[in-house]
Amino acid sequence: MRWFEEDPLDPEIGAALEVIEATLAGEAVDPRDADLAELALLLTAGRPTMDPGFAAKLDGRAASHFLAPGPSSIRLRARPQWPRGERPAQPQGRRHRIHWPELGGLLAALTAAFVAIVVLGGSGGRPSQPVKGTAVAVQSTFTRTPPTPSSAAGTVVATSSAASTRHPSLAAVPSAAAPSVSVPSAAARSAAAPSVAGQAILRPPANGRKIIQAAQLDLTTPPSRIDDVAQQVFDVVGAENGIVQSSRVTATGNPDGSADFQLSVPSQNLPETMAGLSRLRYATVASRTDTTQDVNSQYTGDQNQLADARALRTSLLRQLAGASTQTQIDSLNAQIHDAEASIAADQVTLGRLAHQISYSQIAVTIDAATPIPAPVTGSSGFNLGTAAHDARRVLTVAAGVALIALAVLVPVGLGAALVAWIALALARRRREQALDGA
Amino acid sequence: MIETPTSPAPPPRDDAWLRLEVLYRTSRDDVYAYVFTLLHDRAAAEDVTALAFERAYRRRRTFDRRRGEERAWLFGIARNAALDELRRRRRFTVMLADPADPADPAGVAGVAGPDAGDVGEGCEPILRRAAVRTALAALPARERELIALKFHAGLRNAELARVLGVSESNAGTMLHRAIQKLRKACDEMV
């Protein structure tokens, strides 16, 4: 590569060179340049000639294209002819030649190993991202801990605990009495849907204790299916002898459509109700929250308090029967009135608690959202759409791997090129130095 | 440039082989002459010549015609091999004097040869030839190389520039300077 401007040749030098060229070509030259021409001829005549024996050997090797014998093994003649006893000692140790192909192969293998470590190790080194449909389910399953026998109540939250605040009854449950175990919020609500739906429905132990149960279910459905899903909620509640305490359905056909339900179902039917609501057609479970609160002691206390109030009223009635003075009669009547008021209040409290125990509250929300395609399970779900999706995913992964490999190979290649360039420059410099020192 | 008769070559396997065959026939003696002038050692010159052709055959596919003519490419290889030989020599030891070449009747390092034996009338051309040879041997290696490439190998100035990695005008200037030096040395001797 000629990257500099070529200087013009001095006319005198150019003329001399022309004389030389003419002489070598056998042309006549100006008599004034006879000296230069003679010198050129003398130099040409003094050209060293090759030994005929060596020439014959070289021709033989050329005929075989210098393929055999090996490159540096040919010593056509002993060299150099050192005076006897003056031959210098050869340096100890053989000078190793650089085997570039082997070196290149080794470099490529090291690069491939490095890329493999980066690619494979990268996925293992980072915290695992939840994979759609399964990772969250596994995580929630593993992190879910059953309520300890000593605890009065237990709460299992399958998704964000913030979801429980939507439900008034759930918000009223004292959290101190109900230690909760929360899974970190799902990466995507829709991503968790299939796994949440597939979880086993919670059933409190049937040991006769008084328990208040509540649940919250968040569903997503295509905007055009809000009405269908809402109707299915009514159907499920009716089938389980439940009550729709309140409902609000807003169907716009757009993603802003939604529906809210406040349900009350017999507690013994709660698992089946939740199972039914989790399997609604066109709906996907985004999150589900189950809450239980053990109120056995409170129920027993209320019962005892009612019994005590009744016993007091009976006693007061007996005393009233035996009262003789008007003052005693008035006092006992007042106490009996208070006792009856207390009985009435206790009955109301007990009845309310019994209703909470007998009927579980369920809050259902339905949000319109773009449906996430369900993961393909088995070959039966294979179609062009899933194939295209898989192909796109494979191409994405391949492009990512190629990008990572490129990120490694480009610096390595640049470094190798730099090293090669420096090595070549050094070799050239050493050769020129050898020429200067000759 | 001297055509060298060679033994018949096997049929060429491809174009690269054919080109190399022609290049070998036309350049064998030129390469040897250049290398010998540079190294002052017949055995080393033979080794380096063989090595240069061996490398040329091995690298026949790397030749890029856009980067110069084939002869310049070949002499570049020969030059590298010769300079490597010079480096090898320097690593071993510094020779006290160039070994006498038994095949060179005039000797290389001096005028003491059959040519210089008789200095009577009519011997002026012989004396001049010997003087030129002596002056050439006394030149620095870099200038000796220029003379060898031009007059022994028969390279054109453009090829010479390509081998040395300089511009053509620069090569011409360097060549002219070397010739002037040689002329001065010859005049002083004669």
XYZ file of C-alpha atoms in Angstrom:
628
model
C 0.000 0.000 0.000
C 1.480 3.257 -1.044
C 0.139 5.807 1.422
C 2.651 8.531 0.804
C 3.144 10.864 -2.096
C 5.927 9.704 -4.360
C 8.722 12.238 -4.661
C 9.728 13.107 -8.214
C 13.040 11.619 -9.287
C 15.961 13.986 -9.641
C 16.623 14.566 -13.375
C 20.309 13.735 -13.057
C 19.537 10.497 -11.277
C 16.836 9.712 -13.783
C 19.267 10.184 -16.639
C 21.816 7.901 -14.999
C 19.211 5.231 -14.451
C 18.157 5.504 -18.076
C 21.751 4.936 -19.149
C 21.872 1.826 -16.984
C 18.614 0.526 -18.361
C 19.793 1.130 -21.929
C 23.069 -0.624 -21.240
C 21.366 -3.640 -19.736
C 19.027 -3.731 -22.718
C 22.013 -3.747 -25.092
C 21.303 -0.349 -26.524
C 23.883 2.242 -27.436
C 24.535 5.042 -24.989
C 26.090 8.469 -25.173
C 29.915 8.305 -25.112
C 29.862 10.663 -22.135
C 28.165 7.942 -20.159
C 30.609 5.250 -21.184
C 32.005 4.891 -17.668
C 28.604 4.224 -16.191
C 27.714 1.822 -18.957
C 30.984 -0.031 -18.491
C 30.348 -0.310 -14.773
C 26.899 -1.716 -15.422
C 28.324 -4.289 -17.803
C 31.069 -5.240 -15.360
C 28.513 -5.689 -12.589
C 26.352 -7.827 -14.799
C 29.340 -9.862 -15.883
C 30.296 -10.419 -12.251
C 27.005 -12.080 -11.555
C 27.567 -15.174 -9.374
C 26.668 -18.428 -11.050
C 25.146 -21.479 -9.572
C 27.049 -24.726 -9.111
C 25.794 -27.209 -11.751
C 25.453 -29.950 -9.141
C 23.295 -27.794 -6.954
C 21.305 -26.631 -9.945
C 20.545 -30.230 -10.848
C 19.422 -31.025 -7.324
C 17.267 -27.933 -7.196
C 15.684 -28.783 -10.514
C 14.888 -32.226 -9.181
C 13.179 -30.758 -6.182
C 11.320 -28.273 -8.329
C 10.086 -31.144 -10.462
C 8.544 -32.639 -7.333
C 7.206 -29.240 -6.369
C 9.411 -29.112 -3.290
C 7.063 -31.514 -1.574
C 9.789 -33.892 -0.399
C 11.957 -33.938 1.521
C 10.710 -31.714 4.311
C 11.128 -27.964 4.398
C 14.094 -27.292 6.593
C 15.619 -30.726 6.455
C 17.402 -30.061 3.221
C 20.974 -29.212 3.632
C 22.388 -29.480 0.185
C 25.798 -28.791 1.522
C 27.458 -28.501 4.879
C 27.546 -24.922 6.007
C 29.298 -22.758 6.813
C 32.899 -23.760 6.532
C 34.261 -22.750 9.871
C 38.007 -22.986 10.499
C 38.827 -26.085 12.500
C 38.360 -25.508 16.175
C 36.777 -22.114 15.681
C 33.224 -23.172 15.203
C 31.202 -21.414 17.854
C 29.085 -23.409 20.186
C 25.511 -23.779 19.036
C 23.037 -22.340 21.419
C 21.635 -24.927 23.740
C 18.101 -25.924 23.138
C 16.304 -26.166 19.858
C 14.651 -23.086 18.574
C 11.013 -23.809 18.472
C 8.994 -22.811 15.458
C 5.620 -21.311 16.013
C 2.971 -23.685 14.722
C 0.307 -21.239 13.662
C -2.429 -23.758 12.752
C -2.120 -25.468 16.128
C -1.984 -22.114 17.863
C -5.080 -20.967 15.979
C -6.940 -24.150 16.863
C -6.033 -23.761 20.503
C -7.165 -20.143 20.458
C -10.452 -21.112 18.806
C -11.026 -23.870 21.376
C -10.321 -21.489 24.231
C -12.684 -18.946 22.733
C -15.409 -21.551 22.306
C -14.930 -22.699 25.893
C -15.096 -19.122 27.094
C -18.271 -18.471 25.131
C -19.814 -21.663 26.485
C -18.975 -20.645 30.030
C -20.355 -17.172 29.500
C -23.538 -18.383 27.821
C -24.279 -21.355 30.033
C -22.918 -19.873 33.198
C -24.753 -16.639 32.593
C -28.121 -18.287 32.833
C -27.159 -20.157 35.957
C -25.395 -17.325 37.672
C -28.231 -14.877 37.634
C -31.316 -15.263 39.740
C -33.689 -17.358 37.750
C -36.395 -15.451 36.036
C -39.739 -17.088 36.286
C -40.613 -18.982 33.182
C -44.108 -18.456 31.948
C -46.597 -20.816 33.389
C -44.441 -22.999 35.543
C -41.717 -21.221 37.429
C -44.031 -19.193 39.625
C -46.151 -22.186 40.353
C -43.212 -24.177 41.521
C -41.927 -21.326 43.558
C -45.234 -20.692 45.259
C -45.693 -24.343 45.904
C -42.333 -24.664 47.450
C -42.568 -21.577 49.540
C -46.029 -22.217 50.787
C -45.947 -23.344 54.393
C -48.933 -24.825 56.152
C -50.136 -23.092 59.277
C -48.491 -24.450 62.358
C -50.778 -26.267 64.807
C -50.136 -23.679 67.462
C -51.138 -20.770 65.320
C -54.653 -19.550 65.678
C -55.018 -18.724 62.047
C -53.119 -18.999 58.794
C -53.111 -17.101 55.565
C -51.781 -18.335 52.296
C -51.336 -15.651 49.676
C -50.584 -16.913 46.242
C -49.747 -13.534 44.767
C -49.180 -10.022 45.862
C -50.485 -9.396 49.338
C -51.796 -6.069 48.143
C -54.564 -7.953 46.441
C -56.128 -8.835 49.773
C -56.924 -5.226 50.525
C -59.564 -5.265 47.821
C -61.676 -7.512 49.928
C -63.183 -5.766 52.935
C -63.608 -8.904 54.938
C -60.075 -9.982 54.251
C -58.759 -6.610 55.201
C -60.617 -6.927 58.476
C -58.861 -10.124 59.363
C -56.256 -9.253 61.947
C -52.944 -10.000 60.442
C -51.310 -10.484 63.781
C -53.542 -13.438 64.442
C -53.053 -14.767 60.977
C -49.418 -15.044 60.040
C -49.206 -14.999 56.326
C -46.715 -16.459 53.916
C -46.467 -14.412 50.763
C -44.842 -15.332 47.514
C -43.127 -12.360 45.915
C -45.358 -10.691 43.415
C -45.570 -12.662 40.198
C -43.545 -11.305 37.309
C -46.653 -11.197 35.262
C -50.143 -11.797 36.443
C -51.051 -13.674 33.390
C -47.904 -15.722 33.571
C -48.975 -17.150 36.887
C -52.482 -17.929 35.824
C -52.312 -21.520 34.719
C -50.309 -22.607 37.679
C -52.538 -20.826 40.208
C -55.551 -22.363 38.632
C -53.980 -25.713 38.878
C -53.278 -25.516 42.570
C -55.152 -27.713 44.985
C -58.131 -26.052 46.611
C -57.495 -25.411 50.301
C -59.600 -27.346 52.776
C -59.235 -26.545 56.490
C -58.994 -29.587 58.742
C -62.400 -30.960 59.719
C -61.797 -30.993 63.454
C -64.912 -29.126 64.497
C -63.199 -25.847 65.218
C -64.925 -22.655 64.200
C -63.126 -21.060 61.268
C -63.891 -18.027 59.157
C -62.794 -18.483 55.545
C -62.482 -15.945 52.806
C -60.973 -15.810 49.350
C -60.190 -13.437 46.583
C -59.940 -14.378 42.951
C -58.596 -12.157 40.173
C -59.456 -13.266 36.655
C -58.513 -11.970 33.244
C -60.492 -12.493 30.099
C -60.593 -11.100 26.593
C -62.538 -7.816 26.458
C -65.321 -9.415 24.458
C -65.835 -12.165 27.052
C -66.570 -10.099 30.140
C -70.285 -10.853 29.988
C -69.753 -14.557 29.430
C -67.425 -14.876 32.360
C -69.684 -12.806 34.614
C -72.620 -15.038 33.775
C -70.554 -18.095 34.597
C -69.783 -16.570 38.010
C -73.506 -16.268 38.684
C -74.019 -19.857 37.538
C -71.292 -21.249 39.774
C -72.545 -19.348 42.815
C -76.080 -20.502 42.199
C -74.972 -24.087 41.836
C -73.177 -23.937 45.151
C -76.131 -22.323 46.975
C -74.220 -19.114 47.375
C -75.358 -15.528 47.309
C -74.167 -12.731 45.091
C -74.140 -9.920 47.604
C -73.097 -7.310 45.097
C -71.853 -7.162 41.566
C -70.697 -4.646 39.006
C -70.103 -5.588 35.378
C -68.695 -3.075 32.912
C -68.474 -4.535 29.404
C -67.050 -2.097 26.861
C -65.419 -4.488 24.460
C -62.150 -2.736 25.196
C -59.375 -3.525 27.651
C -60.930 -1.156 30.195
C -63.837 -3.536 30.787
C -64.102 -5.141 34.223
C -66.417 -6.832 36.695
C -66.483 -7.135 40.505
C -68.421 -9.613 42.564
C -68.926 -9.922 46.301
C -70.046 -13.478 46.954
C -71.143 -15.387 49.999
C -71.199 -19.153 49.797
C -71.700 -21.882 52.375
C -68.327 -22.605 53.880
C -68.611 -26.294 53.167
C -68.996 -25.415 49.482
C -66.107 -22.963 49.379
C -63.541 -25.369 47.877
C -65.900 -26.429 45.112
C -66.912 -22.846 44.471
C -63.319 -21.728 44.172
C -62.570 -24.661 41.926
C -65.512 -23.779 39.717
C -64.555 -20.114 39.552
C -61.000 -21.031 38.684
C -62.156 -23.077 35.705
C -64.397 -20.565 34.038
C -64.340 -20.667 30.287
C -62.498 -17.793 28.572
C -61.070 -16.731 31.930
C -57.562 -17.044 33.248
C -56.708 -16.908 36.906
C -54.296 -14.092 37.543
C -54.145 -14.520 41.295
C -55.931 -16.230 44.108
C -55.849 -15.507 47.816
C -57.187 -17.849 50.483
C -57.576 -16.677 54.051
C -58.622 -18.550 57.181
C -59.124 -17.293 60.705
C -59.706 -19.552 63.660
C -62.465 -17.977 65.858
C -63.138 -21.027 67.992
C -62.261 -19.337 71.288
C -64.218 -16.230 70.386
C -67.237 -18.343 69.475
C -67.018 -20.347 72.683
C -66.629 -17.148 74.696
C -69.675 -15.609 73.078
C -71.652 -18.759 73.776
C -70.599 -18.745 77.433
C -71.435 -15.071 77.741
C -74.915 -15.736 76.340
C -75.426 -18.655 78.688
C -74.336 -16.522 81.609
C -76.744 -13.773 80.615
C -79.584 -16.271 80.337
C -78.684 -17.791 83.689
C -78.689 -14.318 85.238
C -82.114 -13.557 83.784
C -83.481 -16.869 85.145
C -82.079 -16.088 88.525
C -83.504 -12.588 88.459
C -86.898 -13.943 87.452
C -86.856 -16.295 90.416
C -85.926 -13.465 92.726
C -88.701 -11.383 91.227
C -91.178 -14.107 92.050
C -90.186 -13.971 95.685
C -89.970 -10.203 95.983
C -92.311 -8.593 98.535
C -91.657 -4.917 98.359
C -92.205 -2.548 95.487
C -88.632 -1.366 95.699
C -87.286 -4.906 95.278
C -89.657 -5.511 92.384
C -88.542 -2.369 90.546
C -84.873 -3.132 91.062
C -85.215 -6.702 89.826
C -87.227 -5.579 86.808
C -84.447 -3.207 85.848
C -81.790 -5.916 86.223
C -83.910 -8.325 84.194
C -84.230 -5.712 81.485
C -80.482 -5.260 81.376
C -79.940 -9.012 81.292
C -82.334 -9.407 78.408
C -80.598 -6.611 76.546
C -77.310 -8.345 77.135
C -78.785 -11.629 75.969
C -80.076 -10.002 72.838
C -76.709 -8.415 72.095
C -74.888 -11.670 72.698
C -77.294 -13.505 70.442
C -76.684 -10.990 67.692
C -72.913 -11.267 68.093
C -73.049 -15.023 68.175
C -75.384 -15.168 65.237
C -73.146 -12.861 63.204
C -70.111 -14.954 64.037
C -71.968 -18.147 63.195
C -72.951 -16.653 59.862
C -69.362 -15.714 59.120
C -68.376 -19.252 59.960
C -71.133 -20.788 57.906
C -70.779 -18.513 54.907
C -67.442 -17.610 53.348
C -66.871 -14.364 51.566
C -65.419 -14.440 48.075
C -64.318 -11.380 46.159
C -64.027 -11.907 42.435
C -62.605 -9.380 40.006
C -62.542 -9.802 36.270
C -60.258 -7.653 34.165
C -60.266 -7.467 30.426
C -56.832 -8.199 29.092
C -55.168 -9.535 25.991
C -54.993 -13.258 26.495
C -51.623 -14.903 26.787
C -51.400 -17.991 24.661
C -51.336 -21.067 26.802
C -48.121 -23.017 26.727
C -48.127 -25.896 24.351
C -48.335 -29.196 26.142
C -47.732 -32.236 24.090
C -47.905 -32.555 20.370
C -51.660 -32.184 20.183
C -51.369 -28.394 20.494
C -48.910 -28.054 17.665
C -49.994 -25.790 14.870
C -48.575 -23.148 12.590
C -48.956 -20.451 15.217
C -47.045 -22.330 17.867
C -44.466 -23.376 15.304
C -43.939 -19.777 14.307
C -43.708 -18.820 17.961
C -41.149 -21.544 18.611
C -39.197 -20.599 15.514
C -39.124 -16.975 16.590
C -37.934 -18.001 20.018
C -35.217 -20.234 18.596
C -34.055 -17.443 16.311
C -34.028 -15.006 19.207
C -31.934 -17.339 21.317
C -29.604 -18.071 18.411
C -29.187 -14.369 17.730
C -28.455 -13.788 21.390
C -25.838 -16.507 21.450
C -24.312 -15.148 18.251
C -24.245 -11.676 19.743
C -22.487 -12.908 22.866
C -20.036 -14.901 20.776
C -19.413 -11.838 18.671
C -18.854 -9.739 21.756
C -16.155 -12.198 22.767
C -14.663 -12.929 19.370
C -14.358 -9.362 18.153
C -12.066 -8.198 20.974
C -10.146 -11.470 20.801
C -9.789 -11.105 17.040
C -8.705 -7.503 17.323
C -6.183 -8.466 19.981
C -4.866 -11.316 17.851
C -4.610 -9.017 14.836
C -2.729 -6.473 16.904
C -0.355 -9.137 18.203
C 0.180 -10.456 14.677
C 0.826 -6.951 13.369
C 3.322 -6.256 16.149
C 5.016 -9.603 15.547
C 5.318 -8.885 11.824
C 6.658 -5.398 12.477
C 9.203 -6.763 14.941
C 10.286 -9.479 12.519
C 10.683 -6.917 9.761
C 12.648 -4.651 12.057
C 14.923 -7.486 13.152
C 15.577 -8.431 9.534
C 16.473 -4.877 8.626
C 18.771 -4.710 11.630
C 20.431 -7.912 10.478
C 21.005 -6.294 7.080
C 22.491 -3.198 8.650
C 24.780 -5.261 10.830
C 25.971 -7.538 8.026
C 18.408 -12.604 -16.941
C 19.464 -16.024 -18.103
C 17.112 -18.770 -19.176
C 17.879 -21.890 -17.245
C 17.338 -25.278 -18.806
C 15.535 -27.516 -16.381
C 14.263 -31.025 -16.273
C 10.756 -31.512 -17.651
C 8.143 -30.789 -15.055
C 5.127 -32.959 -14.340
C 1.854 -31.749 -15.752
C 0.677 -28.760 -13.778
C -2.179 -29.433 -11.438
C -3.549 -25.941 -11.544
C -2.768 -22.460 -12.690
C -0.724 -21.689 -9.586
C 1.542 -24.641 -10.297
C 1.998 -23.561 -13.884
C 2.871 -20.019 -12.922
C 5.357 -21.262 -10.358
C 7.001 -23.531 -12.898
C 7.556 -20.591 -15.208
C 8.692 -18.398 -12.355
C 11.174 -21.026 -11.227
C 12.661 -21.440 -14.698
C 13.046 -17.703 -15.254
C 14.223 -16.733 -11.785
C 16.273 -19.610 -10.396
C 19.678 -18.208 -11.237
C 18.644 -14.647 -10.480
C 17.555 -15.567 -6.989
C 20.758 -17.431 -6.366
C 22.889 -14.548 -7.635
C 21.079 -12.051 -5.456
C 21.276 -14.222 -2.353
C 24.921 -15.061 -2.909
C 25.851 -11.393 -3.281
C 24.022 -10.643 -0.077
C 25.373 -13.510 2.003
C 28.890 -13.983 0.588
C 28.555 -17.677 1.305
C 27.925 -20.207 -1.427
C 26.533 -22.926 0.823
C 24.263 -20.526 2.624
C 23.174 -19.054 -0.702
C 22.223 -22.479 -1.980
C 20.271 -23.249 1.160
C 18.474 -19.946 1.097
C 17.691 -20.277 -2.605
C 16.177 -23.692 -2.057
C 14.280 -22.441 0.955
C 12.935 -19.452 -0.955
C 11.511 -21.620 -3.721
C 10.176 -24.068 -1.195
C 8.325 -21.263 0.561
C 7.114 -19.877 -2.741
C 5.658 -23.261 -3.670
C 4.056 -23.579 -0.265
C 2.536 -20.102 -0.405
C 1.583 -20.203 -4.061
C -2.073 -19.584 -3.252
C -1.346 -16.512 -1.133
C 0.167 -14.649 -4.043
C -1.895 -11.606 -4.814
C -1.197 -10.185 -8.232
C -2.626 -6.847 -7.200
C 0.252 -6.447 -4.763
C 2.938 -6.722 -7.407
C 4.504 -8.918 -9.980
C 5.439 -12.486 -9.291
C 9.163 -11.825 -9.478
C 8.906 -9.107 -6.867
C 6.893 -11.491 -4.709
C 9.495 -14.222 -5.122
C 12.395 -11.907 -4.361
C 10.539 -10.675 -1.287
C 10.456 -14.241 -0.037
C 14.106 -14.746 -0.913
C 15.039 -11.525 0.819
C 13.275 -12.540 4.017
C 14.990 -15.908 3.951
C 18.377 -14.303 3.353
C 17.885 -11.785 6.133
C 16.810 -14.583 8.463
C 20.055 -16.302 7.596
C 21.961 -13.139 8.435
C 20.135 -12.942 11.744
C 20.940 -16.550 12.470
C 24.580 -15.886 11.822
C 24.583 -12.918 14.144
C 22.996 -14.963 16.871
C 25.670 -17.611 16.664
C 28.682 -15.420 16.513
C 30.319 -12.622 14.642
C 32.499 -14.135 12.003
C 36.007 -12.790 11.942
C 36.033 -12.817 8.161
C 33.880 -14.118 5.387
C 34.883 -17.680 4.563
C 36.696 -18.085 1.319
C 34.563 -19.490 -1.407
C 36.424 -22.301 -3.126
C 34.069 -22.121 -6.082
C 34.787 -18.457 -6.706
C 38.041 -18.205 -8.680
C 38.534 -14.572 -7.788
C 37.567 -14.906 -4.203
C 34.983 -12.681 -2.777
C 36.728 -10.669 -0.205
C 39.705 -9.564 -2.201
C 41.256 -9.111 -5.549
C 43.725 -11.926 -4.952
C 42.598 -14.294 -7.665
C 43.706 -15.522 -11.033
C 42.365 -12.312 -12.504
C 44.791 -10.319 -10.415
C 47.736 -12.598 -10.973
C 48.983 -10.907 -14.040
C 48.789 -7.140 -14.146
C 50.679 -6.581 -17.318
C 49.595 -4.925 -20.551
C 46.089 -5.881 -21.762
C 45.008 -6.857 -18.349
C 43.133 -3.677 -17.584
C 39.686 -5.183 -18.109
C 40.583 -7.981 -15.747
C 41.837 -5.497 -13.227
C 38.722 -3.419 -13.569
C 36.531 -6.468 -13.098
C 38.443 -7.429 -9.983
C 38.262 -3.884 -8.708
C 34.513 -3.813 -9.215
C 34.167 -7.109 -7.393
C 36.256 -5.840 -4.496
C 34.435 -2.565 -4.299
C 31.118 -4.363 -4.340
C 32.195 -6.621 -1.503
C 33.236 -3.598 0.487
C 29.896 -1.877 0.131
C 27.487 -1.935 3.058
C 25.051 -4.807 2.838
C 22.086 -2.563 2.126
C 23.753 -1.026 -0.925
C 25.205 -4.352 -1.989
C 21.692 -5.685 -1.953
C 20.546 -2.918 -4.283
C 23.312 -3.705 -6.760
C 22.517 -7.400 -6.559
C 18.828 -6.891 -7.155
C 19.487 -4.632 -10.127
C 22.477 -6.174 -11.890
C 22.514 -9.764 -10.694
C 18.821 -10.458 -10.413
C 17.817 -8.137 -13.226
C 14.861 -6.550 -11.508
C 13.242 -3.475 -12.929
C 13.184 -0.422 -10.718
C 9.512 -0.908 -9.914
C 10.126 -4.500 -8.842
C 13.131 -3.431 -6.844
C 11.030 -0.856 -5.029
C 8.389 -3.472 -4.332
C 10.923 -5.876 -2.827
C 12.435 -3.218 -0.595
C 9.127 -1.703 0.359
C 9.968 1.800 -0.804
C 8.715 4.079 -3.548
C 10.081 3.687 -7.037
C 11.764 7.090 -7.023
C 13.260 6.312 -3.646
C 14.566 3.026 -4.952
C 16.059 4.807 -7.964
C 17.756 7.346 -5.754
C 19.166 4.670 -3.488
C 20.396 2.688 -6.471
C 22.048 5.733 -7.977
C 23.749 6.498 -4.674
C 25.081 2.954 -4.417
C 26.411 3.087 -7.995
C 28.110 6.396 -7.349
C 29.765 4.910 -4.291
C 30.847 1.917 -6.294
C 32.251 4.069 -9.075
C 34.224 6.129 -6.605
C 35.635 3.016 -4.957
C 36.562 1.528 -8.331
C 38.260 4.736 -9.464
C 40.300 4.849 -6.307
C 41.439 1.255 -6.819
C 42.252 1.531 -10.488
